[in-house]
XYZ file of C-alpha atoms in Angstrom:
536
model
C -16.237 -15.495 -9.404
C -17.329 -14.316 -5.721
C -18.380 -11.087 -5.372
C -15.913 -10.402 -2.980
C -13.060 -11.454 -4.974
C -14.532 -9.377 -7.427
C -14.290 -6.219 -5.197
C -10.759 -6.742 -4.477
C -9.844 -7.221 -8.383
C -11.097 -3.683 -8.946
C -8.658 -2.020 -6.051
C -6.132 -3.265 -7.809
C -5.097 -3.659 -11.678
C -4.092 -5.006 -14.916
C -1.594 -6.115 -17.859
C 0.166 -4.951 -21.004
C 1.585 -7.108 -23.842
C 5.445 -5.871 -23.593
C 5.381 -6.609 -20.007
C 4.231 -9.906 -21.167
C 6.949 -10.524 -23.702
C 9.600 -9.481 -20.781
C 7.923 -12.093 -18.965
C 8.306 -14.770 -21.374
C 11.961 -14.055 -22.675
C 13.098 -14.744 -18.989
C 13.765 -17.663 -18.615
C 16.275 -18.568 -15.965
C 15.628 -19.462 -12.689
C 18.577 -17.738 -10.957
C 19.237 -14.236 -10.108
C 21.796 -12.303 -11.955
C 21.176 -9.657 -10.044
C 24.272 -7.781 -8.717
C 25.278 -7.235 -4.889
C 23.625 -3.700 -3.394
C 26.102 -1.802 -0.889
C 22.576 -0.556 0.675
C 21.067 -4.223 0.718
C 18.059 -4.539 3.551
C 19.579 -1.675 5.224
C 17.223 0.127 7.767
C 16.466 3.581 8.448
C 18.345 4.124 11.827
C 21.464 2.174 10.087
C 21.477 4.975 6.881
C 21.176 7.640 9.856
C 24.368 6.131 11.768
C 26.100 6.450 8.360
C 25.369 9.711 8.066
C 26.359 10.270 11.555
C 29.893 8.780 11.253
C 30.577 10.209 7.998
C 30.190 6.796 6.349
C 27.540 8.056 3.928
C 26.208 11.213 2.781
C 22.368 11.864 1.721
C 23.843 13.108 -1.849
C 25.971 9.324 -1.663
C 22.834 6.968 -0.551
C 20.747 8.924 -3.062
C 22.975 8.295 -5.873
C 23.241 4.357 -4.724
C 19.424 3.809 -4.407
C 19.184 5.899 -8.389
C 21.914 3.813 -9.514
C 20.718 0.831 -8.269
C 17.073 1.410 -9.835
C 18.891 1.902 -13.442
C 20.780 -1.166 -12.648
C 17.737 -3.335 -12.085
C 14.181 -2.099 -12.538
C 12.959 -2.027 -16.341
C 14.893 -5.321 -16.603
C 13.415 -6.516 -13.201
C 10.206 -4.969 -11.375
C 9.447 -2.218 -13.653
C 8.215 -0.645 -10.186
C 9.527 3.019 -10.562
C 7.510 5.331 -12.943
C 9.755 8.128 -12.519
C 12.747 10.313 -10.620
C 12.804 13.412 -9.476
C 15.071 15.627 -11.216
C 15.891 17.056 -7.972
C 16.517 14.692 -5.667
C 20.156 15.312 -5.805
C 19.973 18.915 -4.986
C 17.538 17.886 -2.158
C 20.169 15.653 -0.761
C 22.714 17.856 -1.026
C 20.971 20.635 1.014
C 20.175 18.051 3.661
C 23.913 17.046 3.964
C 25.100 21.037 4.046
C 22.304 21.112 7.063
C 24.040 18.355 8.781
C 27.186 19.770 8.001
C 25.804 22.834 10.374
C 24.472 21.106 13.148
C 20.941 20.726 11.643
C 19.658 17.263 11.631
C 15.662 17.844 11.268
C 14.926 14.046 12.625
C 14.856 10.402 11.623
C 14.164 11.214 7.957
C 16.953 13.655 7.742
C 18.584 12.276 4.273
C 16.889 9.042 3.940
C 15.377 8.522 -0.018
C 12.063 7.557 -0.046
C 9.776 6.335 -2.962
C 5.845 7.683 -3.112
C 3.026 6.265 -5.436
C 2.325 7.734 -8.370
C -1.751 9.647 -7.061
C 0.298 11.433 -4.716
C 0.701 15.096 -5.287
C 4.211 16.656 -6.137
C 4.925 20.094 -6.621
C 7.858 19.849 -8.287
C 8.803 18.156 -11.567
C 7.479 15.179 -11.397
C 4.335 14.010 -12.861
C 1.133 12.898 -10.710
C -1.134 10.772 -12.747
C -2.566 7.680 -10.800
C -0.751 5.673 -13.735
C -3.388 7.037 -16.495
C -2.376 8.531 -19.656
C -5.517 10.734 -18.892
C -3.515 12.522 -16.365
C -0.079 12.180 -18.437
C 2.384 15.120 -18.865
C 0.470 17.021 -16.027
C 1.746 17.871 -12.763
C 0.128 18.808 -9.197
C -1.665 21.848 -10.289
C 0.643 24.821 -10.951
C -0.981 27.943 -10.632
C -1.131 27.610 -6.507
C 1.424 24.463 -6.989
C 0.940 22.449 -3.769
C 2.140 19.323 -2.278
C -0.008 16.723 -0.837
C 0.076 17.651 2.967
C 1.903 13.813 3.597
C 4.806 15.475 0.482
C 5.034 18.844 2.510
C 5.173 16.678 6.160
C 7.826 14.819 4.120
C 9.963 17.717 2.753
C 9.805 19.258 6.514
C 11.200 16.221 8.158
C 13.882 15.976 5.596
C 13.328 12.883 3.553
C 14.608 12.950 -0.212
C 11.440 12.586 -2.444
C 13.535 10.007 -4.456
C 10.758 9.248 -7.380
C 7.038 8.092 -7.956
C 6.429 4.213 -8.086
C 3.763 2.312 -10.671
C 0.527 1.496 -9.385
C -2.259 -0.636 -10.561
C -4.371 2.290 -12.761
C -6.559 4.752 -10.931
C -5.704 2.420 -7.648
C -7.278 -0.403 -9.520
C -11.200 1.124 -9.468
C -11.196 0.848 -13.324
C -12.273 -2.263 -14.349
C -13.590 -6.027 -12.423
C -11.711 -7.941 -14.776
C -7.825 -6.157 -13.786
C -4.781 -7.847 -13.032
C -2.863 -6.027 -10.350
C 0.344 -3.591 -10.676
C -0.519 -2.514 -14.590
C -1.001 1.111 -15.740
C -1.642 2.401 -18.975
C 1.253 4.762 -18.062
C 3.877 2.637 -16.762
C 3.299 -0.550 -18.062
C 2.953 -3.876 -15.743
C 5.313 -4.202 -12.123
C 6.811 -7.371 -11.535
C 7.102 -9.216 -8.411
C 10.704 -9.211 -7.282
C 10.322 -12.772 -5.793
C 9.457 -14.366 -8.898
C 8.773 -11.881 -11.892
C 5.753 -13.761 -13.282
C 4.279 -13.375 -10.021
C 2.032 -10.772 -9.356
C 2.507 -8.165 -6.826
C -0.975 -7.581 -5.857
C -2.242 -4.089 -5.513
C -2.754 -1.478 -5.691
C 0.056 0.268 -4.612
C 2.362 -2.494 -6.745
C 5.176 -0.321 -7.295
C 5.721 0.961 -3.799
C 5.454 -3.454 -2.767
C 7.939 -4.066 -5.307
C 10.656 -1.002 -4.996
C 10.701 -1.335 -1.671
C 11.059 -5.483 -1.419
C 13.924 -5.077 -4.470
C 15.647 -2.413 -2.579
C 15.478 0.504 -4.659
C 14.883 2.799 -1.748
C 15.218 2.883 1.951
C 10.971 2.982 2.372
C 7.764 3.858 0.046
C 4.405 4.807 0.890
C 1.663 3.380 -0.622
C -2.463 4.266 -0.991
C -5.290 1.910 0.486
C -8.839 1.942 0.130
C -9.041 -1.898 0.923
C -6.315 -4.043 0.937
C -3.977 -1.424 -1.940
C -1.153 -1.093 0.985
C -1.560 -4.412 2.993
C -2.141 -7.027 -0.060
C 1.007 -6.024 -1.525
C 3.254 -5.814 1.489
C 2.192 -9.294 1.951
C 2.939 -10.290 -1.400
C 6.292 -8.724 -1.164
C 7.668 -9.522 2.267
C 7.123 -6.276 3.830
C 5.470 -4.487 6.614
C 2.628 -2.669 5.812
C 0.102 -0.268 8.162
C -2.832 1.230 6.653
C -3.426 3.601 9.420
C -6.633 4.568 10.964
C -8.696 6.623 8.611
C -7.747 10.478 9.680
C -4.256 9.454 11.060
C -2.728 11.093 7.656
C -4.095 13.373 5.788
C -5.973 12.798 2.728
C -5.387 15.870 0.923
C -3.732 16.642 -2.455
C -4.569 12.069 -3.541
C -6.354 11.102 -6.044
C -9.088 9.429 -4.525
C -11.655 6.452 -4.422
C -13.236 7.016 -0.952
C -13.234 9.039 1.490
C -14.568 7.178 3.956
C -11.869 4.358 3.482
C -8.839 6.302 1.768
C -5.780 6.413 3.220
C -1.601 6.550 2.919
C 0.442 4.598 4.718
C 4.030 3.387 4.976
C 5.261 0.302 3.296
C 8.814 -0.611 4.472
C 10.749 -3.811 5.536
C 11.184 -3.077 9.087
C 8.497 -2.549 11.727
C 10.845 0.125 13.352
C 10.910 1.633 9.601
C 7.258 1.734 9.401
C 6.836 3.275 13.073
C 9.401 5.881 12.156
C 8.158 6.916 8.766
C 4.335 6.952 10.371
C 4.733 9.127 13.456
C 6.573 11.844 11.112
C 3.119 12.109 8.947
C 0.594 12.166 11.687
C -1.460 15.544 12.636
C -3.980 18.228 12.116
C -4.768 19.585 8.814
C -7.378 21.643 7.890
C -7.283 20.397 4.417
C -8.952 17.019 5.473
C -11.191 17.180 7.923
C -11.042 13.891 9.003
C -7.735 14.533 10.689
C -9.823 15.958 13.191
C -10.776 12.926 14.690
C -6.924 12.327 15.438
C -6.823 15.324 17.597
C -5.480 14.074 21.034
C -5.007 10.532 19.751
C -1.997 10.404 17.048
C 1.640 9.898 18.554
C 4.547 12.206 16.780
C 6.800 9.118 18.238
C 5.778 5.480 17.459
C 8.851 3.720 17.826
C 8.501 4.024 21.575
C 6.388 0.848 20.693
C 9.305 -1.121 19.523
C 9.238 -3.432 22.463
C 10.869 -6.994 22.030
C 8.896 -8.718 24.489
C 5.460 -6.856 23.309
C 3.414 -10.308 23.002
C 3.677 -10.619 26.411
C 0.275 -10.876 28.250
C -1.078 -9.063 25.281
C -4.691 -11.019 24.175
C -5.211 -11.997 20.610
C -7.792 -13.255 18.609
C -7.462 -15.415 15.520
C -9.982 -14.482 13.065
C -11.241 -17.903 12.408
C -13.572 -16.738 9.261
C -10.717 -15.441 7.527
C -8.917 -18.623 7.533
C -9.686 -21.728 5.134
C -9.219 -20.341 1.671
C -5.639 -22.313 1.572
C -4.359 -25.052 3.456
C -0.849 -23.774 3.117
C -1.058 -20.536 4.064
C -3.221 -21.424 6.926
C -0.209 -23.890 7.824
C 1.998 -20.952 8.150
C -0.128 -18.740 9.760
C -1.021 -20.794 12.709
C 2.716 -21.487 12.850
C 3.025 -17.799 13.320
C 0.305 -17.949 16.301
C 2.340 -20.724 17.929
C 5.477 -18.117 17.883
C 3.253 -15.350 19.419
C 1.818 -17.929 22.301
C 5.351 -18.586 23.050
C 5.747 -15.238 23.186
C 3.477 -14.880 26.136
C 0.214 -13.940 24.403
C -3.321 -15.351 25.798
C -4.568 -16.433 21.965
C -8.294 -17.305 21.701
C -10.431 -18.545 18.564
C -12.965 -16.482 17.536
C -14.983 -15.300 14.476
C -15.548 -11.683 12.930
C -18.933 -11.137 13.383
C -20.573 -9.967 10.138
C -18.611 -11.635 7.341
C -20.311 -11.347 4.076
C -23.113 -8.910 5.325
C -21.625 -5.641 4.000
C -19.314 -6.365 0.749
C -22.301 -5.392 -1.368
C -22.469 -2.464 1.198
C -18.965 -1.468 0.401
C -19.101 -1.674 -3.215
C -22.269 0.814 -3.643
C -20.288 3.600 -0.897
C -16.670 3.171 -3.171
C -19.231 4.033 -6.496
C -20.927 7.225 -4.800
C -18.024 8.392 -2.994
C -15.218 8.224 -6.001
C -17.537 9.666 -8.979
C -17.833 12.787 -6.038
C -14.759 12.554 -4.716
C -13.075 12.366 -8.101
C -14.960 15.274 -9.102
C -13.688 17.843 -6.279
C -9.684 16.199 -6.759
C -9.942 17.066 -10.816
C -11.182 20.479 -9.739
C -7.933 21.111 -7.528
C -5.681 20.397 -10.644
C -6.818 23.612 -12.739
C -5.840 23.757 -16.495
C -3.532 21.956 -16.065
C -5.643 18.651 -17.170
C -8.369 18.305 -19.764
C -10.397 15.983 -17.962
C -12.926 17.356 -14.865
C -15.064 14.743 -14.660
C -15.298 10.685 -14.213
C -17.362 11.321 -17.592
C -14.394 12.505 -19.326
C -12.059 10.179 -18.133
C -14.644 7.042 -19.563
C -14.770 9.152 -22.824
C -10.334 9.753 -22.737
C -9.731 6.169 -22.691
C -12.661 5.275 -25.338
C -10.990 7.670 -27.290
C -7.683 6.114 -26.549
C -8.419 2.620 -26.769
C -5.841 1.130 -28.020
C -3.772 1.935 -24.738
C -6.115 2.288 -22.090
C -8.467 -0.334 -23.008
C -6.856 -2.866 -24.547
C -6.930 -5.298 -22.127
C -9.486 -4.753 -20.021
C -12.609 -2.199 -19.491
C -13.829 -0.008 -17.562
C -17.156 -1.365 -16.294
C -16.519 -0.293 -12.428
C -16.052 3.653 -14.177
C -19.324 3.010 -15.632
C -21.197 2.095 -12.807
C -19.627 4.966 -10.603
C -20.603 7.784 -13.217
C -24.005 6.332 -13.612
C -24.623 6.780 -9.471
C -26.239 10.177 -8.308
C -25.453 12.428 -5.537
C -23.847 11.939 -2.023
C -27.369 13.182 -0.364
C -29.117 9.938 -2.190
C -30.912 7.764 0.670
C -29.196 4.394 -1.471
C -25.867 5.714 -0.795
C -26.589 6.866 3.163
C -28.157 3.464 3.466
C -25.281 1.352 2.242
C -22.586 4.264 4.147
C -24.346 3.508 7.690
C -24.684 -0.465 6.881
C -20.883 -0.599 6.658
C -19.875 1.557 9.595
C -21.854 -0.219 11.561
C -21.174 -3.844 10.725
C -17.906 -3.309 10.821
C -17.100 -1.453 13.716
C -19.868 -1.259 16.976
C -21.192 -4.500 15.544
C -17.993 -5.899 13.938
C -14.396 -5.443 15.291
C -15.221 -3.417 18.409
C -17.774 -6.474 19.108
C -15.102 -9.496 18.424
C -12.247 -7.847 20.835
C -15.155 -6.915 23.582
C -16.125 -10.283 23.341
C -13.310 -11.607 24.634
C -11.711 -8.684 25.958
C -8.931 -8.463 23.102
C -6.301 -6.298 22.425
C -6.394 -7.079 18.722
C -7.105 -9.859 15.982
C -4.827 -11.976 13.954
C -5.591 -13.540 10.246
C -4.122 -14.160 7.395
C -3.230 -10.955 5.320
C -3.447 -12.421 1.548
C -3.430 -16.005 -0.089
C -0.424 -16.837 -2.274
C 1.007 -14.218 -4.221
C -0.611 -15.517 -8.090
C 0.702 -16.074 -11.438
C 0.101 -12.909 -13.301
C -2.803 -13.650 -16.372
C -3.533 -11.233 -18.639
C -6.108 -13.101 -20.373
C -8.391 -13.571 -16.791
C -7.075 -11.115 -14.710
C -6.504 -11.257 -11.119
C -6.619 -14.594 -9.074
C -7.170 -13.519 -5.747
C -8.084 -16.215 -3.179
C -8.264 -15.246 0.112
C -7.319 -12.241 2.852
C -8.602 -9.734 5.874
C -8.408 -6.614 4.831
C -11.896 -6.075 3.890
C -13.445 -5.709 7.986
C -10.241 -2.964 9.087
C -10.445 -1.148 5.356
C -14.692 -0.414 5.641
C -14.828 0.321 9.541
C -11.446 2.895 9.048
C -9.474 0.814 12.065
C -5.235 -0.034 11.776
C -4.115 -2.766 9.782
C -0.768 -4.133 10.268
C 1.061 -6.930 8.232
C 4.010 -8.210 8.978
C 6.234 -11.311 7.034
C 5.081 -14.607 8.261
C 7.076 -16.803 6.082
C 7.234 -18.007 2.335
C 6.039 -20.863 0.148
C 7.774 -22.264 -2.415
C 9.566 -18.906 -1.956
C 6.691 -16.921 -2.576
C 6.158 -14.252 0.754
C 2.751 -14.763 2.745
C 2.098 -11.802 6.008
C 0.424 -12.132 8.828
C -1.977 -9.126 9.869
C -2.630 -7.693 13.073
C -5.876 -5.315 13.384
C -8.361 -3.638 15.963
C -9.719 -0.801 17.330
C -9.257 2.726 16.156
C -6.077 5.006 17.232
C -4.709 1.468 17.891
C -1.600 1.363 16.259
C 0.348 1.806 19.157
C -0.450 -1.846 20.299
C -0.514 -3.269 16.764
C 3.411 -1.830 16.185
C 4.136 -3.360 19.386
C 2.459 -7.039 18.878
C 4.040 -6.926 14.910
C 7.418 -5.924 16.321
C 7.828 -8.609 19.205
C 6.523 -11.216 16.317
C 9.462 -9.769 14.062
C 12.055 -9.456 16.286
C 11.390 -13.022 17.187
C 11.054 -14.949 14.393
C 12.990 -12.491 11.254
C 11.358 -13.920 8.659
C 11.882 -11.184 5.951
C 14.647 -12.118 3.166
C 16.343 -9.998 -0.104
C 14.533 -11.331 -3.182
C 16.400 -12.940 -5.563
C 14.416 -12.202 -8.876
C 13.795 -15.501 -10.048
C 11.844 -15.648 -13.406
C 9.521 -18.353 -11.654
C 8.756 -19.964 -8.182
C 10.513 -22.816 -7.274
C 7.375 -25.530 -7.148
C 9.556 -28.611 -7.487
């Protein structure tokens, strides 16, 4: 196995033996999936609804939580939990409306969040570990995660937490994506012994099945583009400082971020303009001062390919023939388009992994550290130390499948002032961005790159774990730029996205480029929960 395939295995996770049996009992090929009044419906079409009198928030709500009862343990298993109070939430919103009050876009519109997200409110917040189990965002000063409070204020109904691959898959080398010792194992909704990549698996899943109107998922490389792509949605990990940080249970944080997951590109620009800003909770939001937009669908431009300059990642193509196939179909649609496309490589390629892996070890046995601290009494463990010695002790749940080697290695690292970690921090800025990215779209005076965002969603294995064979989200994910992906197609049914990345503060242009591409070609589609891919 290649190192780098290795690296991506431990951002996302692994398997459990029930989800296994579920597996193996299904065994049609056709969906008996009933018809969904709210099927692919889109954020500005719920708010129309609402508008004519259609719909109410208390009326989606109760379709998306009725819809999730319907179909989830028997389908994705994606959604860990509800919150008790969504209802209440919803009907506030619609007695607001009912006054003249409409507080924006995401006035009444149900959204899904992963589960290392703090909530203070009912709900649980436990990055899928039974470490963290029957806890809540700490309770004594009980406080949101600044995205959940940015969230409540623009009047979205915090419908539930979705599954994720354990401790966003930094648990163990050996993982297979979208299991948690909590929740069990998510299924993709395209065919359910697929996997659904990770890490944020539950948000991919939910959001592709339809059991809310949009999700945000968690990325410290590849956790919200891998499975968007996997999933047939559009994902953008913003650019590191774009959302805040504060109140998630971290890796890194000088990769760490939230980001929307949706199936619209107008979604996505909606749900991220509504998040973006100062807060003095994370100080890398800082950096966003003067740069983030409060307004991104003002990028939603059909005819945004036009005279726009793109560069095809050359390096991050040849890992399948197929999805290479597709993807320079997908560049034919965006020359057509009016873009000047131009072959070039990433500089850098294969320079830094090791890099990255030794900065993910420092930063989340510190970073861990100071997020445990935040959660009071409220937890027994403090430390990465006690977590390793929790799931020893609880073996038969948390390690019965795999390890937790990557744990290991993290608690045995020293301090965040040791020369070996500012070595390895500097290496990666610096390959990837002066010397990386910003050096590719100089070059050739680029607005941004295009690749390949993930090989071929795989069959799920819970004897080898993860088969992950290809992707790009490794140069955007170290340097802290945008990543967009965007559906590009299928294979055999299976969903494959193409990514657009560049500079920092870019998203702007990267909305703009993914929208003209999905406005033109519309290559998203329901899933119909087959029990296996159609290969015939």
């Amino acid at each position: 196995m290649k190192k780098s395939n290795s690296r991506r295995r431990f951002l996302q996770s692994t398997a459990q033996t029930s989800a296994f049996i579920v597996l193996n009992n299904t065994t049609s090929t056709t969906s008996q999936t009933p018809s969904f009044t709210l099927e692919e419906v889109t954020v500005r079409a719920l708010q129309a609804g609402m508008k004519s009198g259609q719909y109410t928030a208390r009326s989606i709500t109760e379709l998306y939580i009725s819809r999730i009862a319907e179909i989830d343990k028997a389908k994705t298993n994606a959604v860990l939990e509800l919150n008790p109070d969504a209802l209440a939430i919803a009907e506030q919103l619609d007695r607001e409306r009912q006054a003249g009050k409409v507080r924006g876009a995401l006035h009444g519109i149900p959204i899904l969040i992963k589960d290392n997200i703090d909530t203070a409110d009912k709900m649980q917040t436990t990055a899928g570990s039974l470490a963290l189990a029957n806890t809540s965002a700490p309770r004594a000063n009980a406080s949101d995660a600044t995205i959940v409070e940015k969230l409540r204020a623009a009047g979205a109904v915090l419908l539930g937490k979705t599954n994720l691959s354990e401790w966003a898959n930094f648990r163990s080398s050996k993982s297979t994506s979208g299991w948690s010792g909590r929740g069990g194992l998510t299924r993709n909704p395209y065919a359910l012994d697929r996997n659904t990549s990770g890490s944020s698996s539950g948000s991919g899943a939910a959001t592709a099945a339809n059991l809310c109107a949009i999700s945000i998922g968690t990325e410290t490389d590849g956790s919200i583009v891998s499975p968007s792509s996997c999933n047939s949605l559009v994902g953008i990990k913003p650019t590191l400082g774009l959302w805040s940080r504060a109140g998630i249970i971290p890796i890194s944080h000088s990769q760490d971020t939230a980001g929307p997951m949706t199936r619209t590109v107008a979604d996505a620009a909606i749900l991220l303009g509504a998040l973006t800003g100062i807060d003095p909770r994370d100080t890398a939001t800082a950096n966003s001062r003067g740069r983030f937009q409060n307004d991104y669908t003002k990028f939603l431009d059909p005819r945004g390919l036009a005279n726009a300059r793109i560069g095809v990642a050359r390096n991050y193509f040849g890992f399948s023939a197929r999805v290479d196939k597709l993807i320079n179909e997908a560049i034919d649609v965006m020359k057509r388009l009016g873009a000047t496309v131009i072959d070039t490589e990433l500089p850098n390629k294969g320079k830094y992994e090791d890099a990255e892996y030794e900065v993910l070890l420092y930063e989340f046995k510190a970073d861990m550290k100071a997020y445990l601290a935040t959660r009071g009494t409220s937890i027994a463990v403090k430390s990465l130390q006690d977590i390793i010695a929790f799931n020893e002790q609880n073996r038969d749940q948390e390690l019965r499948f795999f390890g937790q080697d990557i744990m290991i290695k993290a608690d045995a690292k020293g301090a965040l002032t040791s020369p070996a970690y500012k070595q390895a921090l500097a290496k990666c800025q610096r390959l990837t961005r002066a010397e990386g990215i910003d050096a590719a779209l100089t070059k050739h005076k680029l607005d941004a790159l295009v690749a390949p965002t993930d090989g071929i969603p795989w069959l799920t294995d819970f004897l080898n774990g993860d088969h992950f064979s290809g992707g790009c989200s490794t140069p955007p994910a170290v340097s802290g730029y945008p990543h967009v992906t965007v559906p590009a197609g299928y294979i055999h049914g299976l969903p494959i996205g193409v990514s657009f990345f560049g500079t920092a503060w870019s998203e702007g242009k990267l909305i703009q480029f993914a929208y003209a591409f999905e406005q033109t070609t519309n290559h998203r589609r329901a899933p119909q929960f087959l029990a296996s891919a159609d290969i015939k």
